[in-house]
CSV table of C-alpha atoms and ligand atoms in Angstrom, one decimal:
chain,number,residue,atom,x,y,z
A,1,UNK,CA,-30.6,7.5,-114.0
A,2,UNK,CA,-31.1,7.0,-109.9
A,3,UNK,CA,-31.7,9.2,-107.6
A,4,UNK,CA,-29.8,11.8,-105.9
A,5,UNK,CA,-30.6,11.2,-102.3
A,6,UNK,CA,-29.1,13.7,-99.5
A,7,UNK,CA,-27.3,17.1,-99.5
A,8,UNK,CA,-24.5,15.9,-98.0
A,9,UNK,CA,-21.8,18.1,-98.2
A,10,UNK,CA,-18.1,16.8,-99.0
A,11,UNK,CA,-15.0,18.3,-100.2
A,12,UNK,CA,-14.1,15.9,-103.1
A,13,UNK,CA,-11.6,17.9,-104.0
A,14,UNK,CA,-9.4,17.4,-101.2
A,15,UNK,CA,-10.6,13.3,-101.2
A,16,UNK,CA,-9.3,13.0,-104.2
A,17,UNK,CA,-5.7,13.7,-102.9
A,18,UNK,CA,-6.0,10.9,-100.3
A,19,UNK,CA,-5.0,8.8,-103.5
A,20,UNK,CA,-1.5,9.7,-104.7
A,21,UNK,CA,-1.6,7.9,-107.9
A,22,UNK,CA,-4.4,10.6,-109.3
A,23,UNK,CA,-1.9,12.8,-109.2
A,24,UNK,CA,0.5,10.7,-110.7
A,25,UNK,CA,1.5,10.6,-115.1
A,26,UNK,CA,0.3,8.1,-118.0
A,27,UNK,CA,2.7,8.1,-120.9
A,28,UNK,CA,3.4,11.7,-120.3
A,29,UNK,CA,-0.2,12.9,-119.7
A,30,UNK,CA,-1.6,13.5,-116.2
A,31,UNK,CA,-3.6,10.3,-115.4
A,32,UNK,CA,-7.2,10.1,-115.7
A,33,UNK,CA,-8.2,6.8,-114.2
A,34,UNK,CA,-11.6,5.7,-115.5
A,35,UNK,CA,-12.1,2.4,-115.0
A,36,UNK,CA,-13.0,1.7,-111.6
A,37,UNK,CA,-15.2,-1.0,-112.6
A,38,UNK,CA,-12.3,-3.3,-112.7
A,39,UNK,CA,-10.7,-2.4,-110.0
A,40,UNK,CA,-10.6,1.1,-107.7
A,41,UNK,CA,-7.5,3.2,-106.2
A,42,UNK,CA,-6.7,2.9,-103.2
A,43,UNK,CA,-6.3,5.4,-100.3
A,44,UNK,CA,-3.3,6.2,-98.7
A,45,UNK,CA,-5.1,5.7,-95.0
A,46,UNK,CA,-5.5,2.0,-96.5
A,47,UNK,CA,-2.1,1.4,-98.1
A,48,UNK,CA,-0.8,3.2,-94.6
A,49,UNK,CA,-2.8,0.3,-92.8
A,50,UNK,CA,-1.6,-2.2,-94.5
A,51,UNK,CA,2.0,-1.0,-94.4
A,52,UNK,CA,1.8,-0.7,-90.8
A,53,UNK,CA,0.5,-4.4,-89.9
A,54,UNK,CA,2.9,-5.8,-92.7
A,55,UNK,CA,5.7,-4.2,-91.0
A,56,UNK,CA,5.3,-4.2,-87.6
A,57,UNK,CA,1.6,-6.4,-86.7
A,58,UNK,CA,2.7,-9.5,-88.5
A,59,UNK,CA,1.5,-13.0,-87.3
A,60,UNK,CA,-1.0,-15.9,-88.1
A,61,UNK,CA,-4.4,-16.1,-86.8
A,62,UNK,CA,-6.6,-18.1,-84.5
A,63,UNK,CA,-3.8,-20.5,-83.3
A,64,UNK,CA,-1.0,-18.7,-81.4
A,65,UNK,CA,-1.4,-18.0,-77.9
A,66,UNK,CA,1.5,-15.1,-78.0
A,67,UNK,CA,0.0,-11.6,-78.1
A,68,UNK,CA,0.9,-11.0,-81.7
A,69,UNK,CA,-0.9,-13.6,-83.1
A,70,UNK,CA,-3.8,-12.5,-81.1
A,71,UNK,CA,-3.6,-8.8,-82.1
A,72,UNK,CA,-3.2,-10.2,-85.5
A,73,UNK,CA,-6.5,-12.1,-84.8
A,74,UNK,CA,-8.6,-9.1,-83.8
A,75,UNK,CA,-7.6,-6.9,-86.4
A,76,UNK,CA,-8.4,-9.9,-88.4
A,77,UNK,CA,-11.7,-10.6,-86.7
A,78,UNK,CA,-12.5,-6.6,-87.0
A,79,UNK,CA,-13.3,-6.7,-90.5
A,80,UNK,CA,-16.4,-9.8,-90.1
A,81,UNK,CA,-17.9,-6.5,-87.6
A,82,UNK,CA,-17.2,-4.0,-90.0
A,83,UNK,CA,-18.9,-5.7,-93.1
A,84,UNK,CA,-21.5,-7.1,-90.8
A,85,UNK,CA,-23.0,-3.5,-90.3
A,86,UNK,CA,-21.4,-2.0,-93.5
A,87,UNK,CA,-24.0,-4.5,-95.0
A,88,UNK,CA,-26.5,-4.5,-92.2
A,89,UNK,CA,-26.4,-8.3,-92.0
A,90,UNK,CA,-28.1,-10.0,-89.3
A,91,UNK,CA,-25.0,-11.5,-87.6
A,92,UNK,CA,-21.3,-11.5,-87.8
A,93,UNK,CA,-21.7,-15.2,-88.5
A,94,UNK,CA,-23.0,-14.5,-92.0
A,95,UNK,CA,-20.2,-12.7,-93.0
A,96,UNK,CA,-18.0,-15.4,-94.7
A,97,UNK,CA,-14.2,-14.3,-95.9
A,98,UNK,CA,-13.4,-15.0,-100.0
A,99,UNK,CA,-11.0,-14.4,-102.3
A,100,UNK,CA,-13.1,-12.3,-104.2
A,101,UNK,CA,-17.1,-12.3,-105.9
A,102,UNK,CA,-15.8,-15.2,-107.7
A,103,UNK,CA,-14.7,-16.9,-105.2
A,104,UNK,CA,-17.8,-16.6,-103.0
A,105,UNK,CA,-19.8,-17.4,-106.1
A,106,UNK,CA,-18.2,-20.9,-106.9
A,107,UNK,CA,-18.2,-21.7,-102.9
A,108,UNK,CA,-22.2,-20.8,-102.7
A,109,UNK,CA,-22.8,-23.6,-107.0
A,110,UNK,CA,-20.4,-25.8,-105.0
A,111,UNK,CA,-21.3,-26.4,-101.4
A,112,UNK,CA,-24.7,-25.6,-102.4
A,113,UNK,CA,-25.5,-26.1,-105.7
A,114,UNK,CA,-23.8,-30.1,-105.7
A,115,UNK,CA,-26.1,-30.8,-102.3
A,116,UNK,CA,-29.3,-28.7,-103.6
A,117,UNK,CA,-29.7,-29.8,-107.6
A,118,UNK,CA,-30.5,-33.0,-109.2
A,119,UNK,CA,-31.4,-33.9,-112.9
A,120,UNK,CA,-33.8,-31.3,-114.3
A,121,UNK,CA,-33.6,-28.3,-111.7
A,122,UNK,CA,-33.2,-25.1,-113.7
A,123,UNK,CA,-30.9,-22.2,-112.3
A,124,UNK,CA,-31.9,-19.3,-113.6
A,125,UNK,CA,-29.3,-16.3,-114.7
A,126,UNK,CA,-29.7,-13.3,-116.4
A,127,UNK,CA,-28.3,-12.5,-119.9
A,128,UNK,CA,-26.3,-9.4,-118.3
A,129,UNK,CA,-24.2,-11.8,-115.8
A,130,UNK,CA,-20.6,-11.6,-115.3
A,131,UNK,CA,-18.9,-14.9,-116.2
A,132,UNK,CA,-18.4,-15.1,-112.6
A,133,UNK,CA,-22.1,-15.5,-112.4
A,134,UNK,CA,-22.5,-18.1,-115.4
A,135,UNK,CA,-19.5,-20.5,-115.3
A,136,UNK,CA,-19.8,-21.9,-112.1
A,137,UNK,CA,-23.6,-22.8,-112.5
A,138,UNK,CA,-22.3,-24.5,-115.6
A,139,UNK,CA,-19.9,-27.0,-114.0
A,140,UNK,CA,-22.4,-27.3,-111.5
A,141,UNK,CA,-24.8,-28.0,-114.1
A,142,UNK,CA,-23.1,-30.3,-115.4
A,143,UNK,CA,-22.2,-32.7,-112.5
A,144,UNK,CA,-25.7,-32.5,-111.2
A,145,UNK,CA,-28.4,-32.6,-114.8
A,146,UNK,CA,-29.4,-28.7,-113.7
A,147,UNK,CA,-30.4,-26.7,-116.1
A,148,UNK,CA,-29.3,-22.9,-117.0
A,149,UNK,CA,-32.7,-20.8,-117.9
A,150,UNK,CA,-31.7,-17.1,-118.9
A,151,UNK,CA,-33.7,-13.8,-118.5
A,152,UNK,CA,-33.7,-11.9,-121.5
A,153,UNK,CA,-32.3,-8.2,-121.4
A,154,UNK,CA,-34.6,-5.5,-123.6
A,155,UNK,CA,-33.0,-3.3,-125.7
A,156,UNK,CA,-32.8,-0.4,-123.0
A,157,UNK,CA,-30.5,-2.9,-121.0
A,158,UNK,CA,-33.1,-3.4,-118.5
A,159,UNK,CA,-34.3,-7.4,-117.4
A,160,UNK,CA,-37.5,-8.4,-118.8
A,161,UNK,CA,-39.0,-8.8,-115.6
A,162,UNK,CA,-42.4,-10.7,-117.2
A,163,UNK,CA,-39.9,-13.1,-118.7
A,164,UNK,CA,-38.6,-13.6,-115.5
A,165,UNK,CA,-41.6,-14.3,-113.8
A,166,UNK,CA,-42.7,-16.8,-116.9
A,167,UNK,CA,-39.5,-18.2,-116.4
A,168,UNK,CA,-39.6,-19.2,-112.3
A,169,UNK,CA,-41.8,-22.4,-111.9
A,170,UNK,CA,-41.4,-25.7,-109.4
A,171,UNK,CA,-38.4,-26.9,-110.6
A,172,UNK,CA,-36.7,-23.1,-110.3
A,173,UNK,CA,-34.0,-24.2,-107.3
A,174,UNK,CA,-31.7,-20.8,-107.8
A,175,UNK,CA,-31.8,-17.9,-109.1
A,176,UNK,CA,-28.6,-15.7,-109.6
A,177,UNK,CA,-28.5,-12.6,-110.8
A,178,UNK,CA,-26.0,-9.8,-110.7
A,179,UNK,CA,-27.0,-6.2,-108.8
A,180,UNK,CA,-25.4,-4.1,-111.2
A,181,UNK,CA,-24.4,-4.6,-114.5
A,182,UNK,CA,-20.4,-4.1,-115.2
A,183,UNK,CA,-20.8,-4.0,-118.9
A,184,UNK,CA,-24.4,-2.0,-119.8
A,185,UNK,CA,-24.3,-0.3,-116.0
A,186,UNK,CA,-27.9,-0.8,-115.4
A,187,UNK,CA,-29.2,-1.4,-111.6
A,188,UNK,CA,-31.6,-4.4,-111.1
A,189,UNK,CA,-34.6,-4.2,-109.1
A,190,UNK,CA,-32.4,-6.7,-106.8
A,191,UNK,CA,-35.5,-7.1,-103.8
A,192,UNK,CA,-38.2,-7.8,-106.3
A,193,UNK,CA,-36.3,-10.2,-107.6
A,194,UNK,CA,-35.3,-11.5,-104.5
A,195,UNK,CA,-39.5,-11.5,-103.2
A,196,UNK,CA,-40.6,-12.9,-106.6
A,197,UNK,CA,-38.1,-16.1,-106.1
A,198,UNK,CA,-39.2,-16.6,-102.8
A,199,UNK,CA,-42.6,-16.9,-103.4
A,200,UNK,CA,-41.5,-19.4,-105.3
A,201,UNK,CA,-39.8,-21.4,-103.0
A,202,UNK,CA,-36.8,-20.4,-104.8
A,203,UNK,CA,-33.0,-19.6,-103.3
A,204,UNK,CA,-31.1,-16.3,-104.1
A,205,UNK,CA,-27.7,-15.1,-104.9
A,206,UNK,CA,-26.9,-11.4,-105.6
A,207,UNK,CA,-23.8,-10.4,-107.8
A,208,UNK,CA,-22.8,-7.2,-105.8
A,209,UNK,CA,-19.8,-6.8,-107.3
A,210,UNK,CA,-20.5,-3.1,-108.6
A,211,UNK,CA,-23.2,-2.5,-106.3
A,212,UNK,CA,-21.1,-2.3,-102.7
A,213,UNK,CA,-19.0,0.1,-103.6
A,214,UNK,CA,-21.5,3.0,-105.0
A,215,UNK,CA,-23.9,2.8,-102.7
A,216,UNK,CA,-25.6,1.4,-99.3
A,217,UNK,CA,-26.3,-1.9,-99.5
A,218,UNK,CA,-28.9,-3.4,-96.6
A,219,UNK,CA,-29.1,-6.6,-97.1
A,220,UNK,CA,-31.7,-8.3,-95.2
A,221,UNK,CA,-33.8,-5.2,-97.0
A,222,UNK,CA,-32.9,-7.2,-100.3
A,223,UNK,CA,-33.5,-10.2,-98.8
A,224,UNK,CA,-31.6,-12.5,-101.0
A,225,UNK,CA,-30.0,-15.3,-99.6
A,226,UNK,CA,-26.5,-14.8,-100.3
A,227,UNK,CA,-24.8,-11.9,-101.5
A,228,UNK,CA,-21.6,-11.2,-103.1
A,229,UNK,CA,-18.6,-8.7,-103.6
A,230,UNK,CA,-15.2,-8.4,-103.9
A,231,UNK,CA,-12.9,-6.0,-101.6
A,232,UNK,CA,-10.5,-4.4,-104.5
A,233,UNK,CA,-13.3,-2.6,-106.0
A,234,UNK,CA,-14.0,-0.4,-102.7
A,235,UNK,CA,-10.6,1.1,-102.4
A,236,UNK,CA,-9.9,-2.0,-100.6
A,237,UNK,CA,-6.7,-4.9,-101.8
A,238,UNK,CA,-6.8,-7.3,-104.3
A,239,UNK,CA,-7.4,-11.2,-103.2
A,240,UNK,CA,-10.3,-10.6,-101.0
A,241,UNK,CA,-14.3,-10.3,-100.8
A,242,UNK,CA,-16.9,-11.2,-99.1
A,243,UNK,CA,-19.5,-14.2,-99.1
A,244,UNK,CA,-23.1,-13.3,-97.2
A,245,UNK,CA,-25.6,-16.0,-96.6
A,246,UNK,CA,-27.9,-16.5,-94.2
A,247,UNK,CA,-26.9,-18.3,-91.1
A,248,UNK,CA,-29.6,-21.3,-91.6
A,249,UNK,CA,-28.6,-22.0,-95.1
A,250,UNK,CA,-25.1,-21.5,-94.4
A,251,UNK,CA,-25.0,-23.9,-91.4
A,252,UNK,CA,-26.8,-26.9,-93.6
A,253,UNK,CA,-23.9,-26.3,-96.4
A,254,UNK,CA,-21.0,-28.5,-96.5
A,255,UNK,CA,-17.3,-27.0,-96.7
A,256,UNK,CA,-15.9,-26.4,-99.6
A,257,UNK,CA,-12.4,-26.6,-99.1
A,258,UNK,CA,-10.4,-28.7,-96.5
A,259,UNK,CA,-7.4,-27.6,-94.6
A,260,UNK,CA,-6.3,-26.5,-91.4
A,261,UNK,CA,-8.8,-23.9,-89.2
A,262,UNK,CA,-11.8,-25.2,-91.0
A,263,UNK,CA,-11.9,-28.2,-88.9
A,264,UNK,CA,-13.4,-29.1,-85.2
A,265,UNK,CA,-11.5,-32.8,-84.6
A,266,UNK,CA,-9.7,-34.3,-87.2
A,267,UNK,CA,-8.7,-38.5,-87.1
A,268,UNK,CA,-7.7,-40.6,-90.1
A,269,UNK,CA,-11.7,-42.5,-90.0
A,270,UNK,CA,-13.4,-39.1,-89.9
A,271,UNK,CA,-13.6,-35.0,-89.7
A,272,UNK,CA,-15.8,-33.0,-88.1
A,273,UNK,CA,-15.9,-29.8,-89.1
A,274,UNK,CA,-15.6,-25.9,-87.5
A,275,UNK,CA,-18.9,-23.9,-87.1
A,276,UNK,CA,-19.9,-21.2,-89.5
A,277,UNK,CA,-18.0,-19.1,-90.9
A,278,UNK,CA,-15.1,-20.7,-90.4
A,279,UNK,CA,-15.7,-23.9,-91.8
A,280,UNK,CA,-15.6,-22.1,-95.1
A,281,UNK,CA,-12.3,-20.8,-94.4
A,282,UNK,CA,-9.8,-23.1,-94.8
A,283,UNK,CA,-5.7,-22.8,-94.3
A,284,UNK,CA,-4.3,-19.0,-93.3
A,285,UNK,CA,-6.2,-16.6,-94.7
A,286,UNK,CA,-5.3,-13.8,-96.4
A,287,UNK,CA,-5.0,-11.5,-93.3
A,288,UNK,CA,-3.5,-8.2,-94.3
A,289,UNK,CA,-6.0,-8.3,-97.2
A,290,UNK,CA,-9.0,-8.6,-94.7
A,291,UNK,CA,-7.0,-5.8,-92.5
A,292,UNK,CA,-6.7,-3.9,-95.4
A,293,UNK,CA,-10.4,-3.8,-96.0
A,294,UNK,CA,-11.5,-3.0,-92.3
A,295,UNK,CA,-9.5,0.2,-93.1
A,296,UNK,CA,-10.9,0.5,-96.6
A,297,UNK,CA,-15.0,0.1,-95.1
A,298,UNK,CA,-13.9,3.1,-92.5
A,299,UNK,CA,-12.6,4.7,-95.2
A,300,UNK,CA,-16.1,4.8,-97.3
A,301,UNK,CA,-17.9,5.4,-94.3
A,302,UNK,CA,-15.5,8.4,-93.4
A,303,UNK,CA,-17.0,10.0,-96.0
A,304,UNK,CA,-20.5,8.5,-96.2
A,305,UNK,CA,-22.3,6.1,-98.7
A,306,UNK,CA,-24.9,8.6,-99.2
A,307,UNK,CA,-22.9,11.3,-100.1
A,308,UNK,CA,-20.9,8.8,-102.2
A,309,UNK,CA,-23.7,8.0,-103.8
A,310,UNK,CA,-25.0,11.6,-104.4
A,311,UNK,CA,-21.5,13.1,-105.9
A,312,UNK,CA,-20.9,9.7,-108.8
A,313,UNK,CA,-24.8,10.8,-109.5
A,314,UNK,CA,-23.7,13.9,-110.7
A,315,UNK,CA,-20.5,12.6,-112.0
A,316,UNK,CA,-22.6,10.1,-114.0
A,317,UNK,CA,-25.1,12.6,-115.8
A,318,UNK,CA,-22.4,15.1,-116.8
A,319,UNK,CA,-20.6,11.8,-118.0
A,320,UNK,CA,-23.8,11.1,-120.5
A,321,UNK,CA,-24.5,14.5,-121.6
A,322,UNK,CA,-21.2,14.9,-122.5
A,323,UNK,CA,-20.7,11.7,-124.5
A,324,UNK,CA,-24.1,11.9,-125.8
A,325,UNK,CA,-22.9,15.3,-127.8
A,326,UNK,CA,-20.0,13.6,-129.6
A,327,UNK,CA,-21.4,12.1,-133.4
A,328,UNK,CA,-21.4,8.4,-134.0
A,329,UNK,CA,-20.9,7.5,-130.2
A,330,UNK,CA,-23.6,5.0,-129.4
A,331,UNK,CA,-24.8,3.6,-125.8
A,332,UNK,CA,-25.1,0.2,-124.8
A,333,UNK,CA,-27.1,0.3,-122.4
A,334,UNK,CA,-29.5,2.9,-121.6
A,335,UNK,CA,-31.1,2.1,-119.0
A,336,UNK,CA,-33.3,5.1,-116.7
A,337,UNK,CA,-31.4,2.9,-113.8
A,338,UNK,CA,-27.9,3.6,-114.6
A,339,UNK,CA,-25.1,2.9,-111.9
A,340,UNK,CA,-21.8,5.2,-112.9
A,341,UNK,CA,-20.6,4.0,-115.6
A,342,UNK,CA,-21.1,4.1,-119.6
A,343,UNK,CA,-20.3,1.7,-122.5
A,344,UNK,CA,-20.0,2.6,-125.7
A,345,UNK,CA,-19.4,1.3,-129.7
A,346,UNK,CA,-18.8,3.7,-132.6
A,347,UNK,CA,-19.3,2.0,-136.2
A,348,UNK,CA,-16.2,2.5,-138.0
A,349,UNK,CA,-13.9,2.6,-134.8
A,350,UNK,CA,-12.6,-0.6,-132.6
A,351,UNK,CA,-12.5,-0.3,-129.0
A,352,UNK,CA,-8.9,-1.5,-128.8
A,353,UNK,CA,-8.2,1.1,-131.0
A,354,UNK,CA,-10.3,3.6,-128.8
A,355,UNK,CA,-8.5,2.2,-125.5
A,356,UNK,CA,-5.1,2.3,-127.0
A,357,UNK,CA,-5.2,5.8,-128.2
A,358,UNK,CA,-6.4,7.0,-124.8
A,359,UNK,CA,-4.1,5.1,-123.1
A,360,UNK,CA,-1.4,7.6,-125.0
A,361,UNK,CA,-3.2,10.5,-123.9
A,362,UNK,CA,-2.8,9.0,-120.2
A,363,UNK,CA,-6.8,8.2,-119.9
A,364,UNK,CA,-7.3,4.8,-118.4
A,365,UNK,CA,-10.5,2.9,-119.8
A,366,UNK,CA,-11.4,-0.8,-120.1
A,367,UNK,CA,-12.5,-1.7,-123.4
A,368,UNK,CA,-13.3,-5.5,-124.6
A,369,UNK,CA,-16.5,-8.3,-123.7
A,370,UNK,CA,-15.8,-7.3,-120.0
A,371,UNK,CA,-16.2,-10.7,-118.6
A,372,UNK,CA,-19.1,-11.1,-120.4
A,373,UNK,CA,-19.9,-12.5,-123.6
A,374,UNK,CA,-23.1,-13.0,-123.6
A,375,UNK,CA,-24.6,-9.7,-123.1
A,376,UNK,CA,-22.2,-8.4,-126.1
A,377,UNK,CA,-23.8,-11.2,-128.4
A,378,UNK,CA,-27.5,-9.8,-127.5
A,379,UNK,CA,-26.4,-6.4,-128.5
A,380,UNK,CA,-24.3,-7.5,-131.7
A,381,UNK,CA,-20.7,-5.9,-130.4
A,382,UNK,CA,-17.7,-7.7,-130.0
A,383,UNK,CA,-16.6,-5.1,-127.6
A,384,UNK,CA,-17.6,-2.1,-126.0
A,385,UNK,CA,-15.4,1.2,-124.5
A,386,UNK,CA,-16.4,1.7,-121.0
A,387,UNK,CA,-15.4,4.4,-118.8
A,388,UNK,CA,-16.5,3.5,-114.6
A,389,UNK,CA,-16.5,6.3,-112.5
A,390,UNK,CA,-15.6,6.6,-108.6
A,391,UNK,CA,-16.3,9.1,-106.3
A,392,UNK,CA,-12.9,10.5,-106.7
A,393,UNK,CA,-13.2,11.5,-110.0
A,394,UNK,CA,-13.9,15.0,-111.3
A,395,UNK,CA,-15.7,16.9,-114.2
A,396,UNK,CA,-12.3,17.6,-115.5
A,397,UNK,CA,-11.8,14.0,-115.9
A,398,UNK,CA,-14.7,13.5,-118.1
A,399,UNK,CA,-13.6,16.8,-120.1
A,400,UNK,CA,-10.4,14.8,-120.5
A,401,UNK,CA,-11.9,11.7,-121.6
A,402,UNK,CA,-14.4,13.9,-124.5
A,403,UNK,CA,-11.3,15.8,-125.5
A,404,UNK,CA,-9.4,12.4,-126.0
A,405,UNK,CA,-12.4,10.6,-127.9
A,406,UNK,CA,-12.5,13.6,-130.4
A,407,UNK,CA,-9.0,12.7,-131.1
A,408,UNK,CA,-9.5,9.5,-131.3
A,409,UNK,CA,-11.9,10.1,-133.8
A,410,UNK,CA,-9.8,12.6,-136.2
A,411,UNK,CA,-7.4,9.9,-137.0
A,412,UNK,CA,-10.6,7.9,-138.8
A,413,UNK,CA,-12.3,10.9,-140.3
B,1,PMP,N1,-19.2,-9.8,-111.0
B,1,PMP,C1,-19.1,-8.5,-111.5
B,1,PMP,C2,-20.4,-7.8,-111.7
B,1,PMP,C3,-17.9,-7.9,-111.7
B,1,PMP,O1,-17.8,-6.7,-112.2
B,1,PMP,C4,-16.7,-8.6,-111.4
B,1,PMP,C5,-15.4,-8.0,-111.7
B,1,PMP,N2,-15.2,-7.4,-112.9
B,1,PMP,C6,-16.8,-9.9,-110.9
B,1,PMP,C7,-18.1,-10.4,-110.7
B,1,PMP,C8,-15.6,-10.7,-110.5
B,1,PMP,O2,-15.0,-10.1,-109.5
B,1,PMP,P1,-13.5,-10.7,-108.9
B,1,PMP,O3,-12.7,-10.7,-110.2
B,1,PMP,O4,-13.1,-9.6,-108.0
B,1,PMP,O5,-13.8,-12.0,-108.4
């Protein structure tokens, strides 16, 4: 498990009514909403943002010289500010809007990868990656004669860290490997493996995804060259994330998409393009997302990512010792670095079969591969149940969640 780290004290209680749907019903059954991993609730301060600029702050960005465009442009703008210190990058140049982790990951195997790889260059992944983390370096891969090298996972869930250094050598050109784990829920020692590539001469990429919005990210501490996440994970709205790379690196990259915004002078022999990061932003953006997660960072921050940190820390233990008291459930993924969440298999019982009957009891869980395969092959389960936590959840909802597995269970006993 981490570490608890402040006393901070915060009324969860009333937080958790900032988010109307927790009070809402599921099939009949107050809702218990455990699978924040895919995606989070959202707060009604954000919803009431973006309510307020779709109905009355509406206009393009960066090209109008009436006032609401320019509003629109600095409420726009705010956000690169906001994630800049959210993240404690070194400049609001570094701070590159995306549609999402994927998104950023297939602009950073694209722009980069196709300029950086020839024949015979190894990536190198980790067995626990999202496919958001795999597929990309494939096609990549593929255009260029790179080669994929994995990192083994033991069967704690944690990376084998010797293979990883066995596995970095002079052809190693990336290394991309995800922060923490959606499907096993294990933390990665993200900076070592950030300091170990880079005494190799090696570049980095960070899957964030599930790290940003459980805890404080500081990423020049990391170190890794880019970093990744995605905005509807954080209380934040779908169809938007965030790409961070350093400035050198990003200023050598080519675009990877070509449009309006992204360009300096355009004429039928030749382009030039913008300056980062808007050469990576090509055609109107999606700016009540971005406006939507300005208010969804002062939202977290509102409350503290400390004291965020410290309540899903209790939430997660109590979450463990009460699964790990019902008979047959089985972990995968036990890491002593556990982020808030738990997967789990029984031997005569199918997910889907777990997820649906929940779902009847109005408990919301994800159950299936999660995005990723190939850390369900090395543990020899075609699926897994997985219940994600958020700081807005309670004891009670965990009590719910026990009570509704033991039901489960009676109808295959
Ligand atoms: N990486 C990880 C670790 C994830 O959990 C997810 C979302 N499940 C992604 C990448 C992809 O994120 P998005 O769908 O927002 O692009």
């Amino acid at each position: 498990m981490k570490q608890a780290v402040s006393d901070i004290a915060v009324d969860f209680e009333k937080i958790r009514k900032d988010f109307p749907i927790l009070s809402s019903e599921l099939n009949g059954h107050p809702l218990v909403y455990l699978d924040n991993a895919a995606s989070s609730q959202m707060p009604r301060q954000v919803a009431d943002r973006l309510d307020r600029y779709n109905r009355f702050e509406h206009s393009n960005v960066h090209r109008g010289i009436h006032t609401l465009s320019q509003k629109a442009t600095d409420a726009y703008e705010e956000a690169r500010k906001k994630v800049h210190s959210f993240i404690n990058a070194a400049s609001e140049d570094e701070i590159i809007y995306t549609t999402g982790t994927t998104d950023s990951i297939n602009l950073v195997a694209n722009s980069y990868g196709l300029t950086h790889f020839s024949e015979g260059d190894e990536v190198i992944l980790s067995e626990m990656e999202h496919h958001a983390n795999i597929v990309p370096w494939q096609m990549v891969a593929e255009k260029t004669g790179a080669v994929i090298k994995v990192i083994p996972v033991t069967d704690s869930g944690d990376l084998d860290m010797e293979a990883y250094k066995r596995l970095l050598g002079p052809k190693t050109k990336m290394v991309a490997v995800i922060h923490v784990s959606n499907a096993l829920g294990t933390i990665n020692p993200v900076k070592e493996i950030s300091d170990l590539a880079h005494e190799n001469g090696s570049v980095v990429l960070i899957d964030g995804a599930q790290a940003v919005p459980h805890q404080k990210v500081d990423v020049q501490e990391i170190g890794a060259d880019f970093y990744v996440f995605s905005a509807h994970k954080m209380c934040g709205p779908t169809g938007f994330g965030i790409l961070y790379g350093k400035k050198h690196l990003l200023d050598e990259m080519p675009p990877y998409r070509g449009g309006g915004d992204m360009i300096d002078k355009v004429t039928f022999e030749k382009t030039t393009y913008n300056v980062t990061p808007f050469k990576f932003e090509a055609g109107t953006p999606p700016i009540s997302a971005s406006i939507g997660f300005s208010a969804a960072i002062d939202y977290l921050e509102k409350i503290g990512m400390k004291a965020i940190e410290e309540r899903e820390y209790e939430l997660v233990n109590y979450l463990v010792e009460q699964l790990s008291g019902i008979n047959g459930l089985k972990f995968v993924g036990e890491s002593e670095n556990r982020a808030c969440l738990a997967s789990f298999v029984f031997d005569h019982i199918h997910a889907s079969d777990v997820g649906t009957l929940l779902d009847k009891q109005g408990i919301a869980i994800r159950t299936g591969h999660h995005c990723a395969q190939p850390i369900l092959r090395r543990f020899n389960v075609p699926a897994t149940s997985r219940a994600s936590l958020s700081f807005y959840n309670s004891k009670e909802d965990i009590d719910r969640l026990v009570e509704g597995i033991n039901y489960v269970k009676s109808f295959f006993e």
